[in-house]
CSV table of C-alpha atoms in Angstrom, one decimal:
chain,number,residue,atom,x,y,z
U,1,MET,CA,84.8,-62.8,-132.6
U,2,THR,CA,85.1,-59.6,-134.6
U,3,ASP,CA,82.2,-57.5,-135.5
U,4,ARG,CA,81.9,-59.1,-139.0
U,5,ALA,CA,82.8,-62.6,-138.0
U,6,TRP,CA,79.1,-63.4,-137.6
U,7,PHE,CA,78.7,-63.4,-141.4
U,8,ASP,CA,80.9,-66.5,-141.6
U,9,ALA,CA,79.0,-68.1,-138.8
U,10,ALA,CA,75.7,-67.3,-140.6
U,11,LYS,CA,77.0,-68.9,-143.8
U,12,GLY,CA,77.9,-71.9,-141.7
U,13,ASP,CA,74.2,-72.4,-141.0
U,14,ILE,CA,73.3,-72.8,-144.7
U,15,PRO,CA,73.2,-76.6,-144.6
U,16,GLN,CA,70.5,-76.4,-141.8
U,17,TRP,CA,68.4,-74.0,-143.8
U,18,ALA,CA,68.9,-75.8,-147.1
U,19,ALA,CA,67.6,-79.0,-145.6
U,20,SER,CA,64.5,-77.3,-144.1
U,21,MET,CA,63.8,-74.6,-146.8
U,22,PRO,CA,64.3,-75.8,-150.3
U,23,LYS,CA,62.1,-73.1,-151.8
U,24,ASP,CA,61.7,-69.4,-151.3
U,25,ALA,CA,58.5,-67.4,-150.7
U,26,ASP,CA,57.7,-67.4,-154.4
U,27,GLY,CA,58.0,-71.2,-154.7
U,28,THR,CA,61.3,-71.0,-156.5
U,29,THR,CA,64.0,-73.5,-155.6
U,30,ILE,CA,66.8,-71.7,-153.7
U,31,ASP,CA,70.3,-71.8,-155.1
U,32,TRP,CA,72.1,-72.1,-151.8
U,33,ASP,CA,75.5,-72.2,-153.5
U,34,TRP,CA,74.7,-68.7,-154.8
U,35,VAL,CA,73.8,-67.6,-151.3
U,36,ARG,CA,77.1,-69.0,-150.1
U,37,SER,CA,79.0,-67.1,-152.8
U,38,LEU,CA,77.7,-63.7,-151.7
U,39,ASP,CA,80.0,-61.3,-149.8
U,40,LEU,CA,77.4,-60.3,-147.2
U,41,ALA,CA,79.8,-58.2,-145.1
U,42,HIS,CA,81.2,-56.0,-147.9
U,43,GLY,CA,78.3,-55.7,-150.2
U,44,VAL,CA,76.4,-57.5,-152.9
U,45,GLY,CA,75.6,-54.5,-155.1
U,46,THR,CA,77.1,-53.6,-158.4
U,47,ILE,CA,79.3,-50.5,-158.7
U,48,PRO,CA,79.3,-49.4,-162.4
U,49,GLU,CA,81.3,-47.1,-164.6
U,50,SER,CA,79.5,-43.8,-165.0
U,51,THR,CA,78.1,-44.5,-168.5
U,52,PRO,CA,74.4,-44.8,-169.3
U,53,GLN,CA,74.5,-48.5,-170.3
U,54,SER,CA,76.7,-49.4,-167.3
U,55,ILE,CA,74.3,-47.7,-164.9
U,56,HIS,CA,71.4,-49.5,-166.6
U,57,ASP,CA,73.1,-52.8,-166.4
U,58,ALA,CA,74.1,-52.3,-162.7
U,59,LEU,CA,70.5,-51.4,-161.8
U,60,LYS,CA,69.1,-54.4,-163.6
U,61,ALA,CA,71.6,-56.7,-161.8
U,62,ASP,CA,70.9,-55.2,-158.4
U,63,TYR,CA,67.1,-55.5,-158.9
U,64,ALA,CA,67.6,-59.2,-159.7
U,65,THR,CA,69.8,-59.8,-156.7
U,66,ARG,CA,67.4,-58.0,-154.4
U,67,GLU,CA,64.4,-60.0,-155.7
U,68,HIS,CA,66.3,-63.2,-155.0
U,69,LEU,CA,67.4,-62.2,-151.5
U,70,GLU,CA,64.1,-60.8,-150.4
U,71,SER,CA,62.2,-63.9,-151.6
U,72,ILE,CA,64.5,-66.0,-149.4
U,73,ILE,CA,64.2,-63.7,-146.4
U,74,ALA,CA,60.4,-63.7,-146.7
U,75,GLN,CA,60.3,-67.4,-146.3
U,76,CYS,CA,62.7,-67.7,-143.3
U,77,ASN,CA,60.3,-66.6,-140.6
U,78,SER,CA,57.7,-69.3,-141.2
U,79,THR,CA,60.4,-71.9,-141.7
U,80,PHE,CA,62.1,-71.0,-138.5
U,81,MET,CA,58.9,-70.8,-136.4
U,82,THR,CA,57.6,-74.2,-137.7
U,83,ASP,CA,60.9,-76.0,-137.2
U,84,TYR,CA,59.5,-77.9,-134.3
U,85,ASP,CA,62.4,-80.3,-134.2
U,86,ARG,CA,64.7,-77.4,-133.8
U,87,PHE,CA,66.9,-78.4,-136.6
U,88,ILE,CA,67.7,-74.8,-137.4
U,89,GLY,CA,69.5,-73.5,-134.3
U,90,SER,CA,70.0,-69.8,-135.2
U,91,TYR,CA,68.3,-67.0,-137.1
U,92,ARG,CA,71.6,-65.3,-137.9
U,93,LEU,CA,71.5,-66.2,-141.6
U,94,PRO,CA,68.3,-64.2,-142.3
U,95,ARG,CA,69.7,-61.3,-140.3
U,96,ALA,CA,72.9,-61.4,-142.4
U,97,LEU,CA,70.9,-61.5,-145.6
U,98,ALA,CA,68.8,-58.6,-144.4
U,99,TYR,CA,72.0,-56.7,-143.5
U,100,ALA,CA,73.4,-57.2,-147.0
U,101,ASN,CA,70.0,-56.3,-148.6
U,102,ARG,CA,69.8,-53.0,-146.8
U,103,ARG,CA,73.1,-51.9,-148.3
U,104,LEU,CA,72.0,-53.3,-151.7
U,105,ASN,CA,68.9,-51.2,-151.4
U,106,ASP,CA,71.1,-48.1,-150.8
U,107,ASN,CA,73.1,-49.0,-153.9
U,108,ILE,CA,69.9,-49.2,-155.9
U,109,ASN,CA,68.7,-45.8,-154.7
U,110,THR,CA,72.1,-44.4,-155.5
U,111,LEU,CA,71.9,-45.8,-159.0
U,112,LEU,CA,68.4,-44.3,-159.5
U,113,HIS,CA,69.7,-41.0,-158.4
U,114,LEU,CA,72.7,-41.2,-160.6
U,115,GLY,CA,70.4,-42.0,-163.6
U,116,GLU,CA,68.4,-38.9,-162.8
U,117,GLN,CA,71.5,-36.8,-162.7
U,118,GLN,CA,72.6,-38.0,-166.1
U,119,HIS,CA,69.0,-37.6,-167.5
U,120,LEU,CA,68.6,-41.3,-168.2
U,121,TRP,CA,65.2,-41.2,-166.5
U,122,VAL,CA,62.9,-39.5,-164.1
U,123,VAL,CA,62.0,-41.3,-160.9
U,124,SER,CA,58.6,-41.1,-159.1
U,125,ARG,CA,57.7,-43.0,-156.0
U,126,GLU,CA,54.2,-44.4,-156.4
U,127,ARG,CA,52.0,-46.5,-154.2
U,128,ARG,CA,51.2,-49.8,-156.0
U,129,GLY,CA,49.1,-52.2,-154.0
U,130,ARG,CA,50.9,-53.2,-150.8
U,131,THR,CA,54.0,-51.1,-151.3
U,132,THR,CA,55.6,-48.0,-152.8
U,133,VAL,CA,57.9,-48.5,-155.8
U,134,ALA,CA,60.2,-46.4,-157.9
U,135,VAL,CA,58.7,-45.9,-161.3
U,136,LEU,CA,61.1,-44.8,-164.1
U,137,ARG,CA,59.9,-42.7,-167.0
U,138,PRO,CA,61.8,-41.1,-169.8
U,139,TYR,CA,63.5,-37.8,-169.1
U,140,SER,CA,61.2,-35.0,-170.3
U,141,GLY,CA,64.0,-33.4,-172.3
U,142,SER,CA,63.8,-36.2,-174.8
U,143,ARG,CA,61.2,-38.5,-176.3
U,144,PRO,CA,61.1,-42.3,-176.1
U,145,SER,CA,62.2,-43.8,-179.3
U,146,ASN,CA,59.7,-46.6,-178.7
U,147,ASP,CA,56.8,-45.9,-176.4
U,148,ASP,CA,55.9,-49.6,-176.1
U,149,GLN,CA,59.4,-50.6,-175.0
U,150,GLY,CA,60.1,-47.5,-172.9
U,151,MET,CA,63.4,-46.7,-174.8
U,152,LEU,CA,65.1,-43.4,-174.2
U,153,ASN,CA,67.3,-42.0,-176.9
U,154,LEU,CA,70.0,-39.9,-175.4
U,155,SER,CA,71.7,-39.0,-178.6
U,156,GLY,CA,69.6,-36.0,-179.3
U,157,GLU,CA,69.2,-37.0,-182.9
U,158,THR,CA,65.4,-37.4,-183.0
U,159,GLY,CA,64.3,-35.7,-186.2
U,160,ASP,CA,61.4,-33.7,-184.9
U,161,ALA,CA,62.8,-32.6,-181.6
U,162,SER,CA,62.8,-28.9,-181.1
U,163,ALA,CA,66.2,-27.2,-180.5
U,164,GLY,CA,67.3,-27.1,-176.9
U,165,ASN,CA,64.8,-29.8,-176.0
U,166,THR,CA,67.0,-32.9,-175.9
U,167,ALA,CA,68.7,-34.7,-173.0
U,168,ALA,CA,72.1,-34.2,-174.6
U,169,GLU,CA,71.6,-30.5,-174.9
U,170,ASN,CA,70.2,-30.1,-171.4
U,171,SER,CA,72.8,-32.0,-169.5
U,172,ASP,CA,76.5,-33.0,-169.5
U,173,VAL,CA,75.6,-36.4,-170.9
U,174,LYS,CA,77.8,-37.0,-174.0
U,175,PHE,CA,77.0,-40.6,-174.7
U,176,PRO,CA,75.0,-41.2,-177.9
U,177,THR,CA,73.2,-44.3,-176.7
U,178,THR,CA,69.8,-45.8,-176.0
U,179,VAL,CA,68.8,-47.0,-172.6
U,180,ALA,CA,65.9,-49.4,-172.0
U,181,LEU,CA,63.6,-48.6,-169.2
U,182,ASP,CA,61.1,-51.5,-169.4
U,183,ASP,CA,63.6,-54.0,-168.0
U,184,ILE,CA,64.7,-51.9,-165.0
U,185,GLN,CA,61.3,-51.2,-163.4
U,186,ASP,CA,60.8,-52.1,-159.8
U,187,ARG,CA,58.8,-55.3,-159.7
U,188,THR,CA,58.2,-55.4,-155.9
U,189,ALA,CA,54.5,-54.6,-156.0
U,190,ALA,CA,53.8,-57.3,-158.6
U,191,ILE,CA,55.8,-59.8,-156.6
U,192,LEU,CA,54.0,-59.0,-153.3
U,193,ASP,CA,50.6,-59.1,-155.0
U,194,ALA,CA,51.3,-62.5,-156.6
U,195,ARG,CA,52.6,-63.8,-153.3
U,196,ALA,CA,49.4,-62.6,-151.5
U,197,GLU,CA,47.2,-64.2,-154.2
U,198,ARG,CA,49.0,-67.6,-153.7
U,199,ARG,CA,48.4,-67.4,-149.9
U,200,LYS,CA,44.8,-66.5,-150.5
U,201,ALA,CA,44.3,-69.5,-152.8
U,202,GLN,CA,46.0,-71.8,-150.3
U,203,ARG,CA,43.7,-70.6,-147.5
U,204,PHE,CA,40.6,-71.1,-149.8
U,205,GLN,CA,41.8,-74.5,-150.7
U,206,LYS,CA,42.3,-75.4,-147.1
U,207,ARG,CA,38.8,-74.2,-146.1
U,208,ALA,CA,37.3,-76.0,-149.0
U,209,GLY,CA,39.0,-79.2,-148.0
U,210,ASP,CA,37.8,-78.8,-144.4
U,211,ALA,CA,34.3,-78.2,-145.6
U,212,ALA,CA,34.4,-81.3,-147.9
U,213,MET,CA,35.7,-83.4,-145.0
U,214,ALA,CA,32.8,-82.2,-142.8
U,215,ARG,CA,30.3,-83.1,-145.4
U,216,ALA,CA,31.8,-86.5,-146.0
U,217,ASN,CA,31.7,-87.2,-142.2
U,218,LEU,CA,28.3,-85.8,-141.4
U,219,SER,CA,26.1,-85.4,-144.4
U,220,GLY,CA,24.5,-88.8,-144.1
U,221,ALA,CA,24.3,-88.8,-140.3
U,222,THR,CA,20.9,-88.5,-138.7
U,223,SER,CA,19.3,-88.9,-135.3
U,224,PRO,CA,16.3,-91.1,-134.5
U,225,GLY,CA,13.4,-89.9,-136.6
U,226,ASP,CA,15.7,-88.8,-139.5
U,227,ALA,CA,16.4,-85.4,-138.0
U,228,ALA,CA,19.9,-84.0,-138.9
U,229,LEU,CA,22.4,-84.2,-136.1
U,230,PRO,CA,23.5,-80.8,-134.7
U,231,GLY,CA,26.7,-79.8,-136.3
U,232,GLY,CA,25.9,-81.7,-139.5
U,233,ALA,CA,26.3,-80.3,-143.0
U,234,ALA,CA,23.0,-78.3,-142.7
U,235,ALA,CA,24.3,-76.5,-139.6
U,236,SER,CA,27.9,-76.1,-140.7
U,237,GLY,CA,29.0,-72.5,-141.3
U,238,ASN,CA,31.7,-73.8,-143.7
U,239,ALA,CA,29.1,-75.9,-145.6
U,240,THR,CA,27.0,-72.8,-146.3
U,241,GLY,CA,30.0,-70.8,-147.5
U,242,HIS,CA,30.2,-68.6,-144.5
U,243,HIS,CA,33.7,-68.5,-142.9
U,244,PRO,CA,33.9,-66.4,-139.8
U,245,LYS,CA,37.4,-64.8,-139.6
U,246,PRO,CA,38.7,-64.1,-136.1
U,247,ASP,CA,41.0,-61.2,-135.8
U,248,TRP,CA,44.5,-62.6,-135.4
U,249,ARG,CA,45.5,-59.5,-133.5
U,250,ASP,CA,43.4,-60.6,-130.5
U,251,ALA,CA,46.3,-62.9,-129.5
U,252,TYR,CA,48.2,-59.8,-128.4
U,253,LEU,CA,45.6,-58.6,-126.0
U,254,PRO,CA,46.6,-58.3,-122.3
U,255,GLY,CA,45.3,-60.5,-119.6
U,256,ARG,CA,43.7,-59.4,-116.3
U,257,ASP,CA,46.9,-59.9,-114.3
U,258,VAL,CA,49.2,-57.8,-116.4
U,259,ASP,CA,51.4,-55.5,-114.3
U,260,ALA,CA,55.0,-54.5,-115.1
U,261,VAL,CA,55.6,-53.9,-118.8
U,262,MET,CA,58.0,-52.2,-121.0
U,263,GLY,CA,56.6,-49.9,-123.7
U,264,ILE,CA,58.7,-49.5,-126.8
U,265,ASP,CA,58.5,-47.6,-130.1
U,266,ILE,CA,61.0,-47.4,-132.9
U,267,GLU,CA,61.5,-44.9,-135.7
U,268,THR,CA,63.0,-46.2,-139.0
U,269,THR,CA,64.0,-44.9,-142.4
U,270,GLY,CA,61.1,-46.8,-144.0
U,271,ILE,CA,58.6,-49.6,-143.4
U,272,ASP,CA,60.7,-52.6,-144.6
U,273,PRO,CA,63.1,-54.2,-142.1
U,274,ALA,CA,65.0,-55.9,-144.9
U,275,ARG,CA,65.6,-52.5,-146.7
U,276,ASP,CA,65.6,-49.8,-144.1
U,277,TYR,CA,67.3,-48.8,-140.9
U,278,ILE,CA,66.4,-48.3,-137.2
U,279,ILE,CA,67.3,-44.7,-136.3
U,280,ASP,CA,65.6,-44.1,-133.0
U,281,VAL,CA,64.5,-46.4,-130.1
U,282,GLY,CA,62.6,-45.2,-127.1
U,283,PHE,CA,61.4,-47.3,-124.2
U,284,GLU,CA,60.2,-46.9,-120.6
U,285,PHE,CA,58.6,-49.1,-117.9
U,286,MET,CA,55.3,-48.8,-116.2
U,287,ASN,CA,53.3,-50.9,-113.8
U,288,MET,CA,49.6,-51.4,-114.7
U,289,ALA,CA,48.5,-52.6,-111.2
U,290,SER,CA,51.2,-52.4,-108.6
U,291,PRO,CA,52.8,-49.1,-107.3
U,292,ARG,CA,55.6,-47.5,-109.0
U,293,PRO,CA,58.9,-48.9,-107.7
U,294,ALA,CA,60.4,-46.9,-104.9
U,295,GLY,CA,63.7,-45.2,-105.5
U,296,GLU,CA,63.2,-44.5,-109.2
U,297,PRO,CA,63.6,-40.9,-110.2
U,298,GLU,CA,60.2,-39.2,-110.1
U,299,THR,CA,60.7,-36.8,-113.0
U,300,TYR,CA,61.9,-37.1,-116.5
U,301,ALA,CA,62.2,-34.4,-119.2
U,302,TYR,CA,60.5,-35.5,-122.4
U,303,GLU,CA,60.9,-33.5,-125.5
U,304,GLN,CA,57.3,-32.5,-125.2
U,305,GLY,CA,57.3,-30.2,-122.1
U,306,TYR,CA,53.6,-30.9,-121.4
U,307,TYR,CA,54.3,-34.7,-120.9
U,308,ALA,CA,54.5,-35.7,-117.2
U,309,ALA,CA,56.4,-38.9,-116.3
U,310,GLY,CA,53.7,-39.9,-113.8
U,311,ASP,CA,54.0,-43.6,-113.2
U,312,ALA,CA,56.6,-44.2,-115.8
U,313,TYR,CA,60.2,-45.1,-114.9
U,314,GLY,CA,63.4,-46.4,-116.5
U,315,GLN,CA,63.1,-44.2,-119.6
U,316,SER,CA,65.7,-44.5,-122.3
U,317,ARG,CA,66.3,-42.8,-125.7
U,318,LEU,CA,68.7,-44.3,-128.2
U,319,ALA,CA,69.8,-42.8,-131.5
U,320,PHE,CA,71.4,-44.7,-134.4
U,321,GLY,CA,72.9,-43.9,-137.7
U,322,VAL,CA,72.8,-44.9,-141.4
U,323,PRO,CA,75.5,-45.8,-143.9
U,324,PRO,CA,77.1,-42.8,-145.8
U,325,GLU,CA,75.3,-43.9,-149.0
U,326,ASN,CA,72.0,-43.7,-147.3
U,327,ALA,CA,72.8,-40.4,-145.6
U,328,ALA,CA,73.9,-38.8,-148.9
U,329,LEU,CA,70.5,-39.3,-150.4
U,330,GLY,CA,68.5,-37.9,-147.5
U,331,ASN,CA,65.0,-38.8,-146.5
U,332,ALA,CA,62.6,-35.9,-146.7
U,333,LEU,CA,59.5,-37.9,-145.6
U,334,ILE,CA,61.2,-39.2,-142.4
U,335,ALA,CA,62.6,-35.8,-141.7
U,336,LYS,CA,59.1,-34.2,-141.9
U,337,LEU,CA,57.5,-37.0,-139.8
U,338,THR,CA,60.1,-37.3,-137.0
U,339,GLY,CA,62.4,-34.3,-137.3
U,340,ILE,CA,65.3,-36.7,-137.8
U,341,ASP,CA,67.4,-35.7,-140.8
U,342,VAL,CA,69.4,-38.8,-141.8
U,343,ARG,CA,71.9,-36.5,-143.7
U,344,GLY,CA,73.3,-35.8,-140.2
U,345,ARG,CA,73.1,-39.4,-139.1
U,346,SER,CA,75.9,-40.9,-141.2
U,347,SER,CA,78.2,-43.4,-139.6
U,348,GLU,CA,81.0,-41.1,-140.8
U,349,ALA,CA,79.6,-38.5,-138.4
U,350,GLY,CA,80.0,-40.8,-135.5
U,351,TYR,CA,76.6,-42.5,-135.3
U,352,ARG,CA,76.6,-46.2,-134.8
U,353,LEU,CA,74.4,-48.4,-136.9
U,354,PHE,CA,72.0,-50.5,-134.9
U,355,ASP,CA,72.6,-53.6,-137.1
U,356,GLU,CA,76.4,-53.2,-136.6
U,357,TRP,CA,76.2,-52.8,-132.8
U,358,PRO,CA,76.1,-56.1,-131.0
U,359,GLN,CA,76.2,-54.5,-127.6
U,360,ALA,CA,73.2,-52.3,-128.3
U,361,GLN,CA,71.3,-55.4,-129.6
U,362,ALA,CA,72.2,-57.4,-126.5
U,363,GLY,CA,71.1,-54.7,-124.1
U,364,LEU,CA,67.8,-54.3,-125.9
U,365,LEU,CA,67.2,-58.0,-125.9
U,366,ALA,CA,67.9,-58.3,-122.2
U,367,ARG,CA,65.1,-55.7,-121.6
U,368,LEU,CA,62.7,-57.3,-124.0
U,369,THR,CA,62.9,-60.6,-122.2
U,370,GLN,CA,62.6,-59.3,-118.6
U,371,GLN,CA,58.8,-58.6,-118.8
U,372,PRO,CA,56.2,-58.3,-121.5
U,373,TYR,CA,56.9,-55.5,-124.0
U,374,VAL,CA,54.1,-53.3,-125.3
U,375,ALA,CA,53.9,-51.6,-128.7
U,376,HIS,CA,51.2,-50.1,-130.8
U,377,ASN,CA,50.9,-52.3,-133.9
U,378,ALA,CA,53.4,-54.6,-132.3
U,379,THR,CA,53.9,-56.7,-135.4
U,380,PHE,CA,55.9,-53.8,-136.8
U,381,GLU,CA,58.4,-53.8,-134.0
U,382,HIS,CA,58.5,-57.6,-133.9
U,383,SER,CA,59.4,-57.8,-137.6
U,384,TRP,CA,62.2,-55.3,-137.2
U,385,PHE,CA,63.6,-57.1,-134.1
U,386,MET,CA,63.6,-60.4,-135.9
U,387,LEU,CA,65.9,-59.1,-138.6
U,388,ASN,CA,68.0,-56.7,-136.5
U,389,VAL,CA,68.5,-58.0,-132.9
U,390,ALA,CA,70.8,-60.9,-132.4
U,391,GLY,CA,69.1,-63.6,-130.4
U,392,TYR,CA,65.6,-62.1,-130.6
U,393,ALA,CA,64.1,-64.7,-133.0
U,394,GLU,CA,65.6,-67.6,-130.9
U,395,SER,CA,64.2,-66.1,-127.7
U,396,TYR,CA,60.8,-65.5,-129.2
U,397,ARG,CA,60.6,-69.1,-130.5
U,398,ALA,CA,61.7,-70.4,-127.1
U,399,GLY,CA,58.8,-68.5,-125.4
U,400,ARG,CA,61.0,-66.0,-123.5
U,401,ILE,CA,59.3,-63.0,-125.1
U,402,THR,CA,55.7,-61.9,-124.6
U,403,ILE,CA,54.2,-59.1,-126.7
U,404,ILE,CA,51.2,-57.0,-125.9
U,405,ASP,CA,49.7,-54.7,-128.5
U,406,THR,CA,47.5,-51.7,-127.7
U,407,LEU,CA,46.2,-51.6,-131.3
U,408,PRO,CA,43.7,-54.5,-130.7
U,409,MET,CA,42.9,-53.0,-127.3
U,410,SER,CA,41.7,-49.9,-129.2
U,411,ARG,CA,39.9,-52.0,-131.8
U,412,GLN,CA,38.1,-54.4,-129.5
U,413,TRP,CA,37.6,-52.6,-126.2
U,414,ASP,CA,37.5,-48.9,-127.0
U,415,PRO,CA,33.9,-47.8,-127.7
U,416,GLY,CA,35.2,-44.5,-129.1
U,417,ALA,CA,36.7,-46.4,-132.1
U,418,VAL,CA,33.6,-45.9,-134.2
U,419,PRO,CA,33.8,-47.5,-137.6
U,420,THR,CA,33.6,-45.1,-140.6
U,421,ASN,CA,34.1,-45.4,-144.3
U,422,GLU,CA,37.6,-44.2,-143.9
U,423,HIS,CA,38.3,-46.4,-140.9
U,424,PRO,CA,36.2,-49.6,-141.1
U,425,TYR,CA,37.4,-50.7,-137.7
U,426,GLY,CA,37.5,-47.2,-136.2
U,427,ASP,CA,40.4,-44.8,-136.0
U,428,ASN,CA,43.0,-46.8,-134.1
U,429,THR,CA,46.1,-44.9,-134.7
U,430,LEU,CA,48.2,-44.2,-131.6
U,431,ASP,CA,47.3,-40.6,-131.8
U,432,ALA,CA,43.6,-41.3,-131.8
U,433,TYR,CA,43.8,-44.0,-129.1
U,434,ALA,CA,45.9,-41.8,-126.8
U,435,LYS,CA,43.5,-38.9,-127.1
U,436,ARG,CA,40.4,-41.0,-126.4
U,437,GLN,CA,42.1,-42.5,-123.3
U,438,GLY,CA,43.2,-39.1,-122.0
U,439,ALA,CA,46.9,-39.6,-122.6
U,440,LEU,CA,47.3,-36.9,-125.2
U,441,ASP,CA,45.7,-33.5,-125.3
U,442,SER,CA,43.5,-32.9,-128.3
U,443,ALA,CA,45.5,-29.8,-129.1
U,444,HIS,CA,48.6,-31.8,-129.7
U,445,ASN,CA,49.6,-34.7,-131.9
U,446,GLU,CA,51.7,-37.9,-131.6
U,447,ARG,CA,55.3,-36.8,-131.8
U,448,HIS,CA,56.7,-39.8,-133.8
U,449,LEU,CA,59.7,-40.2,-131.6
U,450,GLY,CA,60.3,-43.5,-129.8
U,451,LEU,CA,60.3,-42.4,-126.2
U,452,GLU,CA,57.5,-39.9,-126.4
U,453,ASP,CA,55.3,-42.3,-128.3
U,454,SER,CA,56.1,-45.1,-125.9
U,455,HIS,CA,55.0,-42.8,-123.0
U,456,ILE,CA,51.6,-41.8,-124.3
U,457,MET,CA,50.9,-45.4,-125.3
U,458,LEU,CA,51.6,-46.7,-121.7
U,459,VAL,CA,49.6,-43.9,-120.1
U,460,ALA,CA,46.7,-44.7,-122.5
U,461,MET,CA,46.9,-48.4,-121.7
U,462,LYS,CA,46.9,-47.8,-118.0
U,463,HIS,CA,43.9,-45.5,-118.2
U,464,HIS,CA,42.1,-47.9,-120.4
U,465,LEU,CA,42.7,-51.0,-118.3
U,466,ALA,CA,41.5,-49.1,-115.1
U,467,ALA,CA,38.3,-48.2,-116.9
U,468,LEU,CA,37.8,-51.7,-118.2
U,469,LYS,CA,38.3,-53.2,-114.8
U,470,ALA,CA,35.8,-50.9,-113.2
U,471,GLN,CA,33.3,-51.9,-115.9
U,472,ARG,CA,34.1,-55.6,-115.7
U,473,LYS,CA,34.9,-55.5,-119.4
U,474,GLY,CA,38.0,-56.3,-121.5
U,475,PRO,CA,40.3,-58.7,-119.7
U,476,TRP,CA,37.7,-58.8,-116.8
U,477,GLY,CA,34.8,-59.6,-119.2
U,478,SER,CA,33.5,-63.1,-120.1
U,479,THR,CA,36.0,-63.6,-122.9
U,480,GLY,CA,39.0,-62.1,-121.0
U,481,ARG,CA,42.1,-64.1,-120.0
U,482,ALA,CA,43.8,-64.7,-116.8
U,483,GLY,CA,47.6,-64.1,-116.5
U,484,VAL,CA,49.5,-61.3,-118.3
U,485,GLY,CA,48.0,-62.3,-121.7
U,486,GLY,CA,49.8,-61.2,-124.8
U,487,LYS,CA,51.4,-63.2,-127.6
U,488,SER,CA,54.2,-65.7,-127.0
U,489,CYS,CA,55.5,-68.9,-128.4
U,490,GLY,CA,56.4,-72.2,-126.8
U,491,ARG,CA,54.0,-71.8,-123.8
U,492,LYS,CA,50.4,-72.2,-123.1
U,493,ARG,CA,48.5,-69.8,-120.9
């Protein structure tokens, strides 16, 4: 099978998905014939002529395509994980859709940049609710011809514009045309907010139904002497409107018998696995209870010279690239955070893309299934592996993958995580957790590179577990679990 043949195999799964998932995450009926028509391997973006209206129309079309794709991708996880009859055999279709969506997102960013170059608009990246979106505003060299509609007149014929202050006079744009901005605004924030509100309403409806059922079953029940039975409506937390909310992250806490684990951290070009790329993966192994395996090299040179390998072994650092279109735009935020400049990570410069490298994915999956893997805020890594690693979703659903998260360890078991107004659950960043557990000197900060961050995470975890065991707390406390703990599917612990 060629590198791209899996796209055909992915489309072959459409009947399985169509039978199990008629609607997307926004409740819209999915046009599976449209999905089947997409050229996932070679791109679903629109390449326009370099004229203002063509750029506008291409951006509008790409935004619409991205919204359709992402609403489908967003529904795939819950559909796949709740397919208890295993009617859907593979997760390759969502991975193929995400692959195409990343390239589409690059195309959108290229169009946004092209529009700026031609003075069609000015782009600002703004935080809106749950995400950051690209906001388009009129180019400052011209005035909107209609403030309500966000129209930008590029002709330079506005009667009261001062000389030398029009877009046409300040750029090479020669097209006397008007480009609408209101219909090419990024709607991602509004879509995510609406989706979250629907989920909230569904949860409320379920709780209300559960409370109503409890009242119907127990409200008239009394014990001899007409005293209300324990657990009746008067004693029900739901009946009084109080709904305790357990922290779902607790499922990722380790058990008291945890030992050999693999710590892993990834660096990416953004936070969305359906839009961005994995560019750095670092992992290493450490035993939480048993001695370090004999025969393993005893030293390893981390980038931070003050890091000591200690009990860690099997270290690995993997670098990956981005498509030329992504590299051309650069990524100043990631360069500042990690030191990785994607402009030098183009596939044309010889860097392999993780989502185009089956052997790298297979090698990583083999390691992820050998023992529990540990990450800090592990749902992040998990979401990226679902849409990037062939076979990961299938292995996770089958119970062959166990995930441990040091973030809830910090939240639940670290007394130093003191709640504040800024951090209602305490400061539980990896940097803060590692410093409190003696894995990182207070004079230094988290490096934001995969291997280095994996190392301080495992050292902190080992120190923390040793202290908890001595105090008979955490996994050794009254609510602790036997076994390795962590989150897995298809098995009971």
